[in-house]
Coordinates of C-alpha atoms and ligand atoms in Angstrom, one line a residue:
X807 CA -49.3 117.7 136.3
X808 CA -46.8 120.6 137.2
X809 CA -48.0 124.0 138.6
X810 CA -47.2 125.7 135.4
X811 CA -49.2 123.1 133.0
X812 CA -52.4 123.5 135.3
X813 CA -52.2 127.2 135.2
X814 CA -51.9 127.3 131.9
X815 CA -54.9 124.4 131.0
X816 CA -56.7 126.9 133.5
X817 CA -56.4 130.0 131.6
X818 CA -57.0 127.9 128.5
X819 CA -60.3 126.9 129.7
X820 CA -61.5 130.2 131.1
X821 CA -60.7 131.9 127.9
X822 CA -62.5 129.5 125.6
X823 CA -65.6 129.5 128.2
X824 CA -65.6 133.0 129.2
X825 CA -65.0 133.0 132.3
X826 CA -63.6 135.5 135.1
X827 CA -61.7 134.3 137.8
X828 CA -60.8 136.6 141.1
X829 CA -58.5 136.4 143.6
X830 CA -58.7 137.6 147.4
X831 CA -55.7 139.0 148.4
X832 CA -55.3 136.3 150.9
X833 CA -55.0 133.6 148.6
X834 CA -51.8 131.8 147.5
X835 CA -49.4 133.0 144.8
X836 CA -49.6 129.7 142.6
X837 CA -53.8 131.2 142.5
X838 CA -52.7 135.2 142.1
X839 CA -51.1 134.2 139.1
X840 CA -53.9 132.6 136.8
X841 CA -56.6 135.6 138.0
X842 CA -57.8 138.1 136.2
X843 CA -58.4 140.5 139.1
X844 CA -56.5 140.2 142.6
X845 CA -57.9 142.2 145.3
X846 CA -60.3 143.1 148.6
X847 CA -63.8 140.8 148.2
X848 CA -65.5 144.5 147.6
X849 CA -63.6 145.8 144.8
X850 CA -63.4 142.4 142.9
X851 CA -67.0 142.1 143.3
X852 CA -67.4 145.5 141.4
X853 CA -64.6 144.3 138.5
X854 CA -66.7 141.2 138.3
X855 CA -69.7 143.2 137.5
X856 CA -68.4 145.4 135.1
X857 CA -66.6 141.8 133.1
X858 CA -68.9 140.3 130.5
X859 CA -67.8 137.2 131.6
X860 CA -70.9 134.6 132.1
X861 CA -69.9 132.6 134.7
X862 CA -67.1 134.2 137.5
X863 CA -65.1 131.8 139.9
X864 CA -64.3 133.7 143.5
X865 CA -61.0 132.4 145.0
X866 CA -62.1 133.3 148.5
X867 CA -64.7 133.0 151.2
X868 CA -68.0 132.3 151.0
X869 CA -69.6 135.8 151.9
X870 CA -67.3 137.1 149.2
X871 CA -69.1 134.8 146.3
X872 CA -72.7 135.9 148.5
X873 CA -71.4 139.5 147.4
X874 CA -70.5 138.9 144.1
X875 CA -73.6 137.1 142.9
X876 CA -75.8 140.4 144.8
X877 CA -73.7 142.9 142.2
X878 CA -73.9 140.2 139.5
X879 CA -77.0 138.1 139.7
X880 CA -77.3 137.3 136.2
X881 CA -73.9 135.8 135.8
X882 CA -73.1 132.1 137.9
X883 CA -71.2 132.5 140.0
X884 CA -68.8 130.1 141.5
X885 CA -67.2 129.7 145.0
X886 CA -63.9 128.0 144.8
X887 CA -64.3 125.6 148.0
X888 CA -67.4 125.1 148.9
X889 CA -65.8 124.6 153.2
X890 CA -64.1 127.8 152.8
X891 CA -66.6 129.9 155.3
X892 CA -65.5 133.3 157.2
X893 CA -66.3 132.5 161.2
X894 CA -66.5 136.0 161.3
X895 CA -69.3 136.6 158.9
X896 CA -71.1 134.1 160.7
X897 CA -70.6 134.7 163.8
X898 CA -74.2 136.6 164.4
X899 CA -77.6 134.5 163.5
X900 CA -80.6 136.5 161.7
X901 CA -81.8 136.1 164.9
X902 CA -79.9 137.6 167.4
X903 CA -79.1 140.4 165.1
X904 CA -83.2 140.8 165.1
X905 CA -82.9 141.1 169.0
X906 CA -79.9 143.7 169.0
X907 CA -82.1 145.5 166.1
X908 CA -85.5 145.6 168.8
X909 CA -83.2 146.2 171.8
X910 CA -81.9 149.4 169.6
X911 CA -84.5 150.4 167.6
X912 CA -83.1 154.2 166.6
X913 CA -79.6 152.7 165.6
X914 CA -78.4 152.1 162.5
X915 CA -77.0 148.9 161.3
X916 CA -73.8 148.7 159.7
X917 CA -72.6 145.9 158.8
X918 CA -68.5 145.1 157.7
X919 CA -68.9 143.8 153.9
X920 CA -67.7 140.3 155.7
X921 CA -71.4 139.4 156.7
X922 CA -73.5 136.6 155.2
X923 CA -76.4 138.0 152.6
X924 CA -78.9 137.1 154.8
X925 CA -77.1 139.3 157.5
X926 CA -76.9 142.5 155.1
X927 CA -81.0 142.6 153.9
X928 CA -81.3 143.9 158.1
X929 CA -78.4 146.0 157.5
X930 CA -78.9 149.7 156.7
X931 CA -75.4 150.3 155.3
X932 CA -72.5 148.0 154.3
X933 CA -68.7 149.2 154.9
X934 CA -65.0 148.3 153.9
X935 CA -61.8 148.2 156.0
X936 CA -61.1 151.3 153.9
X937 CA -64.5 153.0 153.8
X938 CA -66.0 152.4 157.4
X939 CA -64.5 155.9 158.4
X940 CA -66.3 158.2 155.8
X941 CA -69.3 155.9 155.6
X942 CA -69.6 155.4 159.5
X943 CA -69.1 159.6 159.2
X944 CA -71.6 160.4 156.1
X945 CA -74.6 158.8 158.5
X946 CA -76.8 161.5 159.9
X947 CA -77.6 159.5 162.4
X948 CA -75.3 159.5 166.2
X949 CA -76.3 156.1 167.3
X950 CA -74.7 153.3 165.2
X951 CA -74.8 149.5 166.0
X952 CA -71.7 148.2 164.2
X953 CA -71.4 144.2 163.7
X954 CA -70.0 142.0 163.3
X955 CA -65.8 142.8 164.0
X956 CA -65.8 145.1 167.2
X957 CA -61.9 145.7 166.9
X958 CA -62.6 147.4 163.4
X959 CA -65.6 149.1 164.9
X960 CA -63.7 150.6 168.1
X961 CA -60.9 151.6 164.8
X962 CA -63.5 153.4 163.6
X963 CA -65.4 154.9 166.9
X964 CA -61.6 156.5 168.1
X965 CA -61.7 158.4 164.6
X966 CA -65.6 159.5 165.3
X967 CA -65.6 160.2 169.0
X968 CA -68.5 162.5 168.7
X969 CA -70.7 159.1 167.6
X970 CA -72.4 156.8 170.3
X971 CA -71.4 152.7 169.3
X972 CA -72.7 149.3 170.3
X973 CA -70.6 146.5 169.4
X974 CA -71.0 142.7 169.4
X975 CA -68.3 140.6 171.4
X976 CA -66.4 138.9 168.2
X977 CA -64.0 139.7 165.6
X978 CA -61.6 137.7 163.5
X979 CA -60.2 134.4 164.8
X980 CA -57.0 135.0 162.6
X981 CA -56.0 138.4 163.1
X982 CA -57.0 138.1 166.9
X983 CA -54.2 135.9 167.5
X984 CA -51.8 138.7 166.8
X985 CA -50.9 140.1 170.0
X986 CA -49.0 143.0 171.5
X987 CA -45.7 140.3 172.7
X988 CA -45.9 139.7 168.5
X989 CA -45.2 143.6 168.2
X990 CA -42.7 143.8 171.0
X991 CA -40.4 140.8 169.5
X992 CA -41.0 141.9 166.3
X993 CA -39.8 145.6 166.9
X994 CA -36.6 144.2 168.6
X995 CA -35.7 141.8 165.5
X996 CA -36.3 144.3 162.8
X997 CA -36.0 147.8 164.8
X998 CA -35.9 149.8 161.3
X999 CA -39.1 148.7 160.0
X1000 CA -42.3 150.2 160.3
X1001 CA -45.4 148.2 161.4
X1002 CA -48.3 148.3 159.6
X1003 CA -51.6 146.1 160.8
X1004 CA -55.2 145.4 160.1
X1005 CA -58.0 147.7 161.6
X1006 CA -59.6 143.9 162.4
X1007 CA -56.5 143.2 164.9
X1008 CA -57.2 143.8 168.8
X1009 CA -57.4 147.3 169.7
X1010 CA -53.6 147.0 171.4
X1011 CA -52.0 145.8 168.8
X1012 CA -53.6 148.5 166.4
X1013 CA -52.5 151.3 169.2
X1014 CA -48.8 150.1 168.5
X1015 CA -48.7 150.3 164.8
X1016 CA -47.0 152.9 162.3
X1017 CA -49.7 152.4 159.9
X1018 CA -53.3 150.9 159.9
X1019 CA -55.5 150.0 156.7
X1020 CA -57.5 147.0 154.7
X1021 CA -55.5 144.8 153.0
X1022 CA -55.0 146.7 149.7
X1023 CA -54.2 149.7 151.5
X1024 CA -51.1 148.0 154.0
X1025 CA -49.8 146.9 150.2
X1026 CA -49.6 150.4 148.8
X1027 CA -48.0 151.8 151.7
X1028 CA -45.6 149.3 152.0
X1029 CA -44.9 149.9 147.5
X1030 CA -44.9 153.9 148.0
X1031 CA -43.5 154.2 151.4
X1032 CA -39.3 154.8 151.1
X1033 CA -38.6 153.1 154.2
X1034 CA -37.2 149.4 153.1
X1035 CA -38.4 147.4 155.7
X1036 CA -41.7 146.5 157.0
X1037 CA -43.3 144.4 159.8
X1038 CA -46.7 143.2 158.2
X1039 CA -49.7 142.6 160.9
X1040 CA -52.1 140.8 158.4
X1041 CA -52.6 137.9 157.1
X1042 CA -49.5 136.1 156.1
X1043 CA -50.0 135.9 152.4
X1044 CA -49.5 139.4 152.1
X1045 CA -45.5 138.7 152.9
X1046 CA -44.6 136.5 150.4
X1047 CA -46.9 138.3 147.5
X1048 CA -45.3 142.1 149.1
X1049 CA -42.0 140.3 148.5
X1050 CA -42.8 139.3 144.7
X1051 CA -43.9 142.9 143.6
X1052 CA -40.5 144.4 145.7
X1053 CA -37.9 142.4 145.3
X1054 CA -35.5 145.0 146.8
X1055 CA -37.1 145.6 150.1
X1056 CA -37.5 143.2 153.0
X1057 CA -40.8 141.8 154.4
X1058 CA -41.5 140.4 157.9
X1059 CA -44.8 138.5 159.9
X1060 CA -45.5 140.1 162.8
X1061 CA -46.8 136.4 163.5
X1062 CA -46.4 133.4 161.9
X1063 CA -50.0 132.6 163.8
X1064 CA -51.6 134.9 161.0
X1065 CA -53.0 132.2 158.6
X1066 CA -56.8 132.0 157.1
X1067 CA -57.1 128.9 156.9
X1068 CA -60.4 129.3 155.2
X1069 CA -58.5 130.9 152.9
X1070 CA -56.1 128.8 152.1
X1071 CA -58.7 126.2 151.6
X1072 CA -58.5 127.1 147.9
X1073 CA -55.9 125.0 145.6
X1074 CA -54.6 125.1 142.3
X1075 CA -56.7 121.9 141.8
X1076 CA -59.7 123.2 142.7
X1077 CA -60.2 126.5 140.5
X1078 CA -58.9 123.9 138.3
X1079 CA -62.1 121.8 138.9
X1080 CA -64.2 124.9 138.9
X1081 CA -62.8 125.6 135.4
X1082 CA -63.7 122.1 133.9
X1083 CA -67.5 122.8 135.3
X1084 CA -67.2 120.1 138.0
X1085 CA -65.9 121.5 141.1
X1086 CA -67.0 124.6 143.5
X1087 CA -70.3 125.2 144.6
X1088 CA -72.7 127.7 142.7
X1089 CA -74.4 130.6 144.9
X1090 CA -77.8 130.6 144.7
X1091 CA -79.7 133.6 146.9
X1092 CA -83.4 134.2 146.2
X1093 CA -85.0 137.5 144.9
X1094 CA -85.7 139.0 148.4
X1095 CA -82.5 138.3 150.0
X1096 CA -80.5 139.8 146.6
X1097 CA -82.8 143.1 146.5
X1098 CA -82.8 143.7 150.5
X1099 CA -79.0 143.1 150.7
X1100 CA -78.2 145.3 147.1
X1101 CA -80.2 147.9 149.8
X1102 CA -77.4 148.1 152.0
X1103 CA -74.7 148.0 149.2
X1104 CA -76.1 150.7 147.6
X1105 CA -76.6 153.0 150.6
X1106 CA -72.4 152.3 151.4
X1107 CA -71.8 153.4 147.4
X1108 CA -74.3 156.4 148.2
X1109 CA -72.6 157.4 151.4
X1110 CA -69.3 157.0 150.1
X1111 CA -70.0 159.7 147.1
X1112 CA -71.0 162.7 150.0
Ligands
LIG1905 P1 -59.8 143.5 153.4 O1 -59.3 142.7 152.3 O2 -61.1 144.3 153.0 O3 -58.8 144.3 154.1 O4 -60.4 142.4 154.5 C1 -59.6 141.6 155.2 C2 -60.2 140.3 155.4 O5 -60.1 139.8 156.5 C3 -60.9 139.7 154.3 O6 -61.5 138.5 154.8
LIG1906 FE1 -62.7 135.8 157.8 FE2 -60.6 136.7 159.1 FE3 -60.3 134.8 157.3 FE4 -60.9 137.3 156.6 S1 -59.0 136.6 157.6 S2 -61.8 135.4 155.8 S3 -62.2 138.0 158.3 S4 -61.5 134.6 159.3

């Protein structure tokens, strides 16, 4: 079959069974194009909620399905590829987040929205990239343990200097191999562009950018921003789609080592699969995990209002 014919047999078969298929960001344009919502694993899991689809098939990671199915536990949900995992949402056990919890009993936990379920029911509040600041702000509380990305936690603690941090050693394996050389070869290729990174890059790189936001946000700037040229410090993806939606600007990796390949574990063939009711794996979390990790959910939507 051709690209076009298995889109097209896959919007076929989501429309006949009713069925909502997202996209993160991250994934590849041949899978953009057959979604019915393309975005951050937060915001999709709130359009998935509001859809009356039954059953909703997330293109992504597996904490992002974990998230969706907590917002939507009535509805089956679907992750694309049952390999694809985040190393970053699992990079702390229950367990040692128990100890770091005992070891700092008058913290509060927040936790990055890229945790495992089972990490956010010990969570107090959840955050975004694009939230942490107000959230991390909004808490009462001075003393905040923030897992499990340390480079978007120190992002954060610059912006909230008056607040006392703990950190886990860590972060993401992908945007960690962006370093500041990247930048400096970069700004001598394309000196006219601006740079605009990833809070979850290393703290140097981030110091050296134009511009720092989540994913969705790096893609607005670059659509609203007049400048014409733009060094992107995410993950590669967001290139090639920036180039679809503006054909008349120019679009550059700040490094070509910028690939999820967890995320680009997802093919064509496989939301395909998922469509046809034979592929994916459904998420199944039990009634204590989905009510004790809604907690922390709730408490981020809560903060977020103030
Ligand atoms: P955002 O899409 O929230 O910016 O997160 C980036 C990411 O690494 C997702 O896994
Ligand atoms: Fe996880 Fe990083 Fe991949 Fe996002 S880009 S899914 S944080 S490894």
């Amino acid at each position: 079959m051709l690209i076009h014919e298995i889109q097209s047999e896959i919007q076929r078969l989501k429309r006949e069974k009713n069925i909502c298929i997202l996209v993160h960001a991250y994934q590849s344009h041949d899978i953009w194009e057959i979604a019915d919502y393309v975005g951050d694993s937060f915001g999709l899991s709130q359009k998935a909620a509001e859809s009356d689809a039954e059953t909703v098939i997330m293109c992504g990671v597996r904490f992002m399905a974990e998230t969706v199915k907590i917002l939507s536990p009535q509805k089956r949900v679907i992750l694309s590829n049952a390999e694809a995992g985040c190393p970053m949402a699992e990079q702390i056990s229950v367990e040692l987040l128990s100890q770091l919890k005992a070891k700092y009993p008058d913290y509060t936990v927040v936790s990055y929205i890229n945790t495992t379920a089972n990490l956010k029911t010990l969570s107090d509040v959840c955050v975004t990239s694009s939230s942490a600041v107000k959230i991390v702000k909004n808490i009462e509380n001075e003393k905040i343990l923030f897992i499990p990305d340390c480079n978007l936690g120190s992002w954060v603690q610059k912006q909230i200097p008056e607040k006392q941090f703990q950190f886990v050693p860590g972060g993401c394996p992908t945007h960690l191999l962006i370093t500041p050389k990247h930048v400096e070869q970069a700004r001598i290729m394309h000196p006219n562009a601006l740079l605009l990174v990833h809070p979850e890059c290393s703290e140097k790189v981030v110091e050296l950018a134009d511009y720092v936001g989540s994913t969705t946000q790096i893609m607005d700037f670059a659509k609203k921003n007049p400048a014409t040229e733009f060094i992107i410090g995410t993950e590669n993806s967001i290139v090639q789609h920036l180039q679809f939606d503006c054909p008349d600007k120019r679009f550059f990796a700040l490094s070509k080592n910028c690939v999820c390949h967890n995320m680009k574990m997802t093919t064509l063939g496989d939301v395909y699969e998922c469509v046809r009711g034979i592929g994916g794996e459904e998420i199944s979390l039990d009634a204590d995990t989905l009510r004790d990790a809604k907690r922390s959910i709730d408490e981020m939507l809560r903060l977020e209002k103030l």
